[in-house]
PDB file of C-alpha atoms in Angstrom:
ATOM      1  CA  MET V   1      73.172  82.142  11.611  1.00 62.00           C
ATOM      2  CA  TYR V   2      71.760  82.095   8.125  1.00 66.00           C
ATOM      3  CA  LEU V   3      73.202  78.570   8.018  1.00 69.00           C
ATOM      4  CA  SER V   4      71.409  77.481  11.313  1.00 79.00           C
ATOM      5  CA  SER V   5      68.094  78.434  10.617  1.00 82.00           C
ATOM      6  CA  LEU V   6      68.485  76.886   7.164  1.00 83.00           C
ATOM      7  CA  PHE V   7      69.410  73.770   9.440  1.00 85.00           C
ATOM      8  CA  VAL V   8      66.372  74.556  11.175  1.00 87.00           C
ATOM      9  CA  VAL V   9      64.405  74.775   8.238  1.00 88.00           C
ATOM     10  CA  ILE V  10      65.507  71.854   6.792  1.00 90.00           C
ATOM     11  CA  VAL V  11      64.895  69.924   9.924  1.00 91.00           C
ATOM     12  CA  VAL V  12      61.755  71.027  10.155  1.00 92.00           C
ATOM     13  CA  ILE V  13      61.190  69.838   6.765  1.00 94.00           C
ATOM     14  CA  ALA V  14      61.942  66.730   6.875  1.00 93.00           C
ATOM     15  CA  VAL V  15      59.988  66.270  10.301  1.00 94.00           C
ATOM     16  CA  VAL V  16      57.155  67.343   8.807  1.00 94.00           C
ATOM     17  CA  ILE V  17      57.528  65.037   5.775  1.00 95.00           C
ATOM     18  CA  LYS V  18      58.189  62.238   7.759  1.00 94.00           C
ATOM     19  CA  VAL V  19      54.898  63.119   9.856  1.00 94.00           C
ATOM     20  CA  VAL V  20      53.178  63.417   6.454  1.00 95.00           C
ATOM     21  CA  VAL V  21      54.625  60.183   5.367  1.00 95.00           C
ATOM     22  CA  VAL V  22      53.766  58.374   8.403  1.00 95.00           C
ATOM     23  CA  ALA V  23      50.276  59.495   8.339  1.00 95.00           C
ATOM     24  CA  ALA V  24      50.062  58.700   4.761  1.00 95.00           C
ATOM     25  CA  VAL V  25      50.710  55.326   5.651  1.00 95.00           C
ATOM     26  CA  VAL V  26      49.135  55.188   8.400  1.00 96.00           C
ATOM     27  CA  VAL V  27      45.835  55.999   6.459  1.00 96.00           C
ATOM     28  CA  VAL V  28      46.371  54.041   3.371  1.00 96.00           C
ATOM     29  CA  VAL V  29      46.996  50.808   5.964  1.00 96.00           C
ATOM     30  CA  ALA V  30      43.739  51.861   7.830  1.00 96.00           C
ATOM     31  CA  VAL V  31      42.238  52.380   4.615  1.00 96.00           C
ATOM     32  CA  VAL V  32      43.426  49.345   3.175  1.00 96.00           C
ATOM     33  CA  MET V  33      42.217  47.424   6.596  1.00 96.00           C
ATOM     34  CA  ALA V  34      38.770  49.015   6.219  1.00 96.00           C
ATOM     35  CA  VAL V  35      38.365  48.087   3.096  1.00 96.00           C
ATOM     36  CA  ALA V  36      39.474  43.967   3.772  1.00 96.00           C
ATOM     37  CA  ILE V  37      37.123  44.173   6.766  1.00 96.00           C
ATOM     38  CA  ILE V  38      34.175  45.197   4.996  1.00 96.00           C
ATOM     39  CA  LEU V  39      35.260  42.772   2.103  1.00 96.00           C
ATOM     40  CA  VAL V  40      35.355  39.904   4.384  1.00 96.00           C
ATOM     41  CA  LEU V  41      31.614  41.215   6.109  1.00 96.00           C
ATOM     42  CA  VAL V  42      30.591  41.139   2.305  1.00 96.00           C
ATOM     43  CA  VAL V  43      31.220  38.000   1.493  1.00 96.00           C
ATOM     44  CA  VAL V  44      30.151  36.513   4.901  1.00 96.00           C
ATOM     45  CA  VAL V  45      27.042  38.191   4.267  1.00 96.00           C
ATOM     46  CA  VAL V  46      27.211  36.638   0.454  1.00 97.00           C
ATOM     47  CA  VAL V  47      27.991  33.198   1.746  1.00 97.00           C
ATOM     48  CA  VAL V  48      25.363  33.635   4.830  1.00 96.00           C
ATOM     49  CA  VAL V  49      23.021  34.580   1.820  1.00 96.00           C
ATOM     50  CA  VAL V  50      23.669  31.707  -0.655  1.00 96.00           C
ATOM     51  CA  VAL V  51      23.480  28.877   1.995  1.00 96.00           C
ATOM     52  CA  VAL V  52      19.925  30.148   3.409  1.00 95.00           C
ATOM     53  CA  VAL V  53      18.971  30.650  -0.315  1.00 94.00           C
ATOM     54  CA  VAL V  54      19.688  26.574  -1.203  1.00 92.00           C
ATOM     55  CA  VAL V  55      18.217  25.611   2.290  1.00 91.00           C
ATOM     56  CA  VAL V  56      15.540  27.430   1.192  1.00 91.00           C
ATOM     57  CA  VAL V  57      15.583  25.926  -2.558  1.00 89.00           C
ATOM     58  CA  VAL V  58      16.173  22.465  -0.775  1.00 86.00           C
ATOM     59  CA  VAL V  59      13.392  22.784   1.406  1.00 85.00           C
ATOM     60  CA  VAL V  60      10.854  23.980  -0.970  1.00 87.00           C
ATOM     61  CA  ALA V  61      11.730  21.181  -3.715  1.00 85.00           C
ATOM     62  CA  VAL V  62      12.591  18.120  -1.467  1.00 84.00           C
ATOM     63  CA  VAL V  63      10.172  18.466   1.115  1.00 83.00           C
ATOM     64  CA  PRO V  64       6.793  18.360  -0.788  1.00 84.00           C
ATOM     65  CA  ALA V  65       8.918  15.386  -3.151  1.00 85.00           C
ATOM     66  CA  VAL V  66       9.350  13.274   0.684  1.00 86.00           C
ATOM     67  CA  VAL V  67       5.713  14.209   1.512  1.00 88.00           C
ATOM     68  CA  VAL V  68       4.577  12.723  -1.621  1.00 90.00           C
ATOM     69  CA  VAL V  69       6.342   9.822  -1.496  1.00 91.00           C
ATOM     70  CA  VAL V  70       5.434   8.785   2.006  1.00 93.00           C
ATOM     71  CA  VAL V  71       2.034   9.832   1.141  1.00 94.00           C
ATOM     72  CA  VAL V  72       2.132   7.822  -1.907  1.00 94.00           C
ATOM     73  CA  ILE V  73       3.639   4.408   0.216  1.00 95.00           C
ATOM     74  CA  ALA V  74       1.002   4.864   2.840  1.00 94.00           C
ATOM     75  CA  ALA V  75      -1.590   4.941  -0.098  1.00 94.00           C
ATOM     76  CA  THR V  76      -0.209   2.081  -1.204  1.00 95.00           C
ATOM     77  CA  ALA V  77      -0.072  -0.080   2.345  1.00 93.00           C
ATOM     78  CA  VAL V  78      -3.879   0.760   2.434  1.00 93.00           C
ATOM     79  CA  VAL V  79      -4.956  -0.419  -0.850  1.00 94.00           C
ATOM     80  CA  ILE V  80      -2.828  -3.713  -0.011  1.00 93.00           C
ATOM     81  CA  GLU V  81      -4.310  -3.976   3.088  1.00 91.00           C
ATOM     82  CA  VAL V  82      -7.769  -3.395   2.006  1.00 91.00           C
ATOM     83  CA  VAL V  83      -7.204  -5.720  -1.257  1.00 91.00           C
ATOM     84  CA  ALA V  84      -5.973  -8.547   1.272  1.00 89.00           C
ATOM     85  CA  GLN V  85      -9.158  -7.874   3.304  1.00 89.00           C
ATOM     86  CA  GLN V  86     -11.524  -7.932   0.862  1.00 87.00           C
ATOM     87  CA  GLN V  87      -9.616 -11.349  -0.569  1.00 86.00           C
ATOM     88  CA  GLN V  88      -9.750 -12.569   2.821  1.00 84.00           C
ATOM     89  CA  GLN V  89     -13.299 -11.744   3.424  1.00 83.00           C
ATOM     90  CA  LYS V  90     -14.060 -13.538  -0.192  1.00 80.00           C
ATOM     91  CA  GLN V  91     -11.665 -16.178   0.944  1.00 77.00           C
ATOM     92  CA  SER V  92     -14.014 -17.020   4.040  1.00 72.00           C
ATOM     93  CA  SER V  93     -17.404 -16.037   2.409  1.00 67.00           C
ATOM     94  CA  SER V  94     -16.712 -18.648  -0.447  1.00 61.00           C
ATOM     95  CA  SER V  95     -15.518 -21.114   1.977  1.00 56.00           C
ATOM     96  CA  SER V  96     -18.880 -20.366   4.505  1.00 53.00           C
ATOM     97  CA  ASN V  97     -20.820 -20.822   1.302  1.00 50.00           C
ATOM     98  CA  ASN V  98     -18.949 -23.997   0.330  1.00 49.00           C
ATOM     99  CA  SER V  99     -19.712 -25.609   4.178  1.00 47.00           C
ATOM    100  CA  PHE V 100     -23.028 -23.993   3.886  1.00 47.00           C
ATOM    101  CA  ASN V 101     -23.458 -25.755   0.709  1.00 44.00           C
ATOM    102  CA  THR V 102     -22.422 -28.663   2.199  1.00 44.00           C
ATOM    103  CA  ARG V 103     -24.833 -28.621   5.208  1.00 42.00           C
ATOM    104  CA  ARG V 104     -27.511 -28.180   3.053  1.00 41.00           C
ATOM    105  CA  THR V 105     -26.590 -30.959   0.638  1.00 41.00           C
ATOM    106  CA  VAL V 106     -26.344 -33.054   3.707  1.00 41.00           C
ATOM    107  CA  PHE V 107     -29.761 -32.157   4.492  1.00 40.00           C
ATOM    108  CA  THR V 108     -31.069 -32.500   1.337  1.00 43.00           C
ATOM    109  CA  HIS V 109     -29.417 -35.926   0.448  1.00 42.00           C
ATOM    110  CA  ARG V 110     -30.418 -37.523   3.682  1.00 41.00           C
ATOM    111  CA  ARG V 111     -30.909 -41.182   3.711  1.00 47.00           C
ATOM    112  CA  TYR V 112     -33.555 -42.854   3.933  1.00 44.00           C
ATOM    113  CA  MET V 113     -35.593 -46.115   5.140  1.00 48.00           C
ATOM    114  CA  CYS V 114     -37.329 -48.420   2.674  1.00 48.00           C
ATOM    115  CA  GLY V 115     -40.852 -48.290   2.192  1.00 48.00           C
ATOM    116  CA  VAL V 116     -41.145 -45.608   4.707  1.00 46.00           C
ATOM    117  CA  GLY V 117     -42.377 -42.848   2.578  1.00 44.00           C
ATOM    118  CA  ALA V 118     -43.490 -43.384  -1.341  1.00 41.00           C
ATOM    119  CA  LYS V 119     -41.810 -40.861  -2.753  1.00 42.00           C
ATOM    120  CA  ASP V 120     -38.430 -42.225  -1.465  1.00 40.00           C
ATOM    121  CA  VAL V 121     -36.684 -43.151  -4.515  1.00 44.00           C
ATOM    122  CA  THR V 122     -33.313 -41.628  -6.625  1.00 45.00           C
ATOM    123  CA  GLN V 123     -33.463 -39.072  -9.557  1.00 43.00           C
ATOM    124  CA  LEU V 124     -30.183 -39.722 -11.402  1.00 39.00           C
ATOM    125  CA  GLU V 125     -29.528 -37.757 -14.567  1.00 39.00           C
ATOM    126  CA  THR V 126     -29.021 -40.930 -16.585  1.00 41.00           C
ATOM    127  CA  ASP V 127     -31.003 -42.603 -19.525  1.00 41.00           C
ATOM    128  CA  ALA V 128     -30.540 -46.125 -18.198  1.00 43.00           C
ATOM    129  CA  PRO V 129     -33.175 -47.422 -15.712  1.00 46.00           C
ATOM    130  CA  ASP V 130     -31.149 -50.204 -13.957  1.00 44.00           C
ATOM    131  CA  GLN V 131     -28.168 -47.569 -13.380  1.00 43.00           C
ATOM    132  CA  ARG V 132     -30.060 -44.935 -11.923  1.00 42.00           C
ATOM    133  CA  ALA V 133     -32.301 -47.653  -9.593  1.00 45.00           C
ATOM    134  CA  ASP V 134     -28.609 -49.325  -8.597  1.00 43.00           C
ATOM    135  CA  ILE V 135     -26.918 -46.192  -7.297  1.00 47.00           C
ATOM    136  CA  GLY V 136     -28.637 -45.935  -3.461  1.00 49.00           C
ATOM    137  CA  GLY V 137     -28.835 -44.317  -0.284  1.00 46.00           C
ATOM    138  CA  ILE V 138     -29.427 -40.938  -1.587  1.00 46.00           C
ATOM    139  CA  SER V 139     -33.637 -38.930  -1.153  1.00 43.00           C
ATOM    140  CA  ARG V 140     -33.563 -36.092  -3.506  1.00 42.00           C
ATOM    141  CA  THR V 141     -36.255 -33.299  -3.227  1.00 41.00           C
ATOM    142  CA  SER V 142     -39.755 -34.218  -3.978  1.00 39.00           C
ATOM    143  CA  TYR V 143     -39.595 -32.470  -7.660  1.00 39.00           C
ATOM    144  CA  HIS V 144     -36.972 -35.163  -8.754  1.00 44.00           C
ATOM    145  CA  THR V 145     -38.466 -37.805  -6.786  1.00 47.00           C
ATOM    146  CA  ASP V 146     -41.710 -36.661  -8.715  1.00 47.00           C
ATOM    147  CA  ASN V 147     -39.860 -36.371 -12.218  1.00 48.00           C
ATOM    148  CA  TYR V 148     -38.003 -39.772 -11.209  1.00 48.00           C
ATOM    149  CA  SER V 149     -41.443 -41.524 -10.436  1.00 51.00           C
ATOM    150  CA  ARG V 150     -42.817 -40.336 -13.676  1.00 50.00           C
ATOM    151  CA  ARG V 151     -39.764 -41.764 -15.584  1.00 47.00           C
ATOM    152  CA  ALA V 152     -39.775 -44.894 -14.099  1.00 48.00           C
ATOM    153  CA  ARG V 153     -43.443 -45.410 -14.568  1.00 49.00           C
ATOM    154  CA  LEU V 154     -43.116 -44.366 -17.914  1.00 51.00           C
ATOM    155  CA  THR V 155     -39.733 -46.257 -19.085  1.00 47.00           C
ATOM    156  CA  GLY V 156     -40.310 -49.424 -16.767  1.00 48.00           C
ATOM    157  CA  GLY V 157     -36.999 -48.299 -14.534  1.00 45.00           C
ATOM    158  CA  ARG V 158     -36.881 -49.750 -10.883  1.00 47.00           C
ATOM    159  CA  THR V 159     -37.619 -47.211  -7.918  1.00 50.00           C
ATOM    160  CA  LYS V 160     -34.976 -46.879  -5.252  1.00 51.00           C
ATOM    161  CA  CYS V 161     -36.326 -49.484  -2.724  1.00 51.00           C
ATOM    162  CA  GLU V 162     -36.854 -52.276  -4.948  1.00 54.00           C
ATOM    163  CA  ASN V 163     -35.064 -55.616  -4.376  1.00 53.00           C
ATOM    164  CA  LYS V 164     -34.124 -53.937  -0.796  1.00 54.00           C
ATOM    165  CA  GLN V 165     -35.647 -55.193   2.357  1.00 53.00           C
ATOM    166  CA  ILE V 166     -38.317 -53.103   3.494  1.00 54.00           C
ATOM    167  CA  GLY V 167     -37.429 -51.233   6.736  1.00 52.00           C
ATOM    168  CA  LYS V 168     -33.673 -51.136   5.927  1.00 55.00           C
ATOM    169  CA  THR V 169     -31.576 -47.823   5.951  1.00 52.00           C
ATOM    170  CA  TYR V 170     -29.478 -47.829   2.971  1.00 46.00           C
TER     171      TYR V 170
END
């Protein structure tokens, strides 16, 4: 009987040790799994935070630079357009001035009929009276005409219509 109770005690102790070992193993596995899950969650949170920080830094650093580049390009395009319009306006105004001057010149330097007006003589910027008189067909302003008339009288130069047919247009 002593042996059988000793056997029962040994069996009970073995069962208790087995249960304790299994429980310990289960607890250790549970703790390890819990730590692993926590570590995975921490890593995931850290990765998400790093990605968010990188995105924010990129947005804060790159978007203003892109906006600045776009604004500079737009401003450059506007300046180029304004300069082109000014150049076009200059060319338009200079060509219109040229056409106005041409028209004014046409009106000022009109052809005339010899013998019709006493002041229809040609004033040229040369000292030779013969050259002044031989170039024809142009009537100058009254100042030039008067000036030429005085010079013609003083130097003996000829007027425009001398040696031409009276009444004929030159």
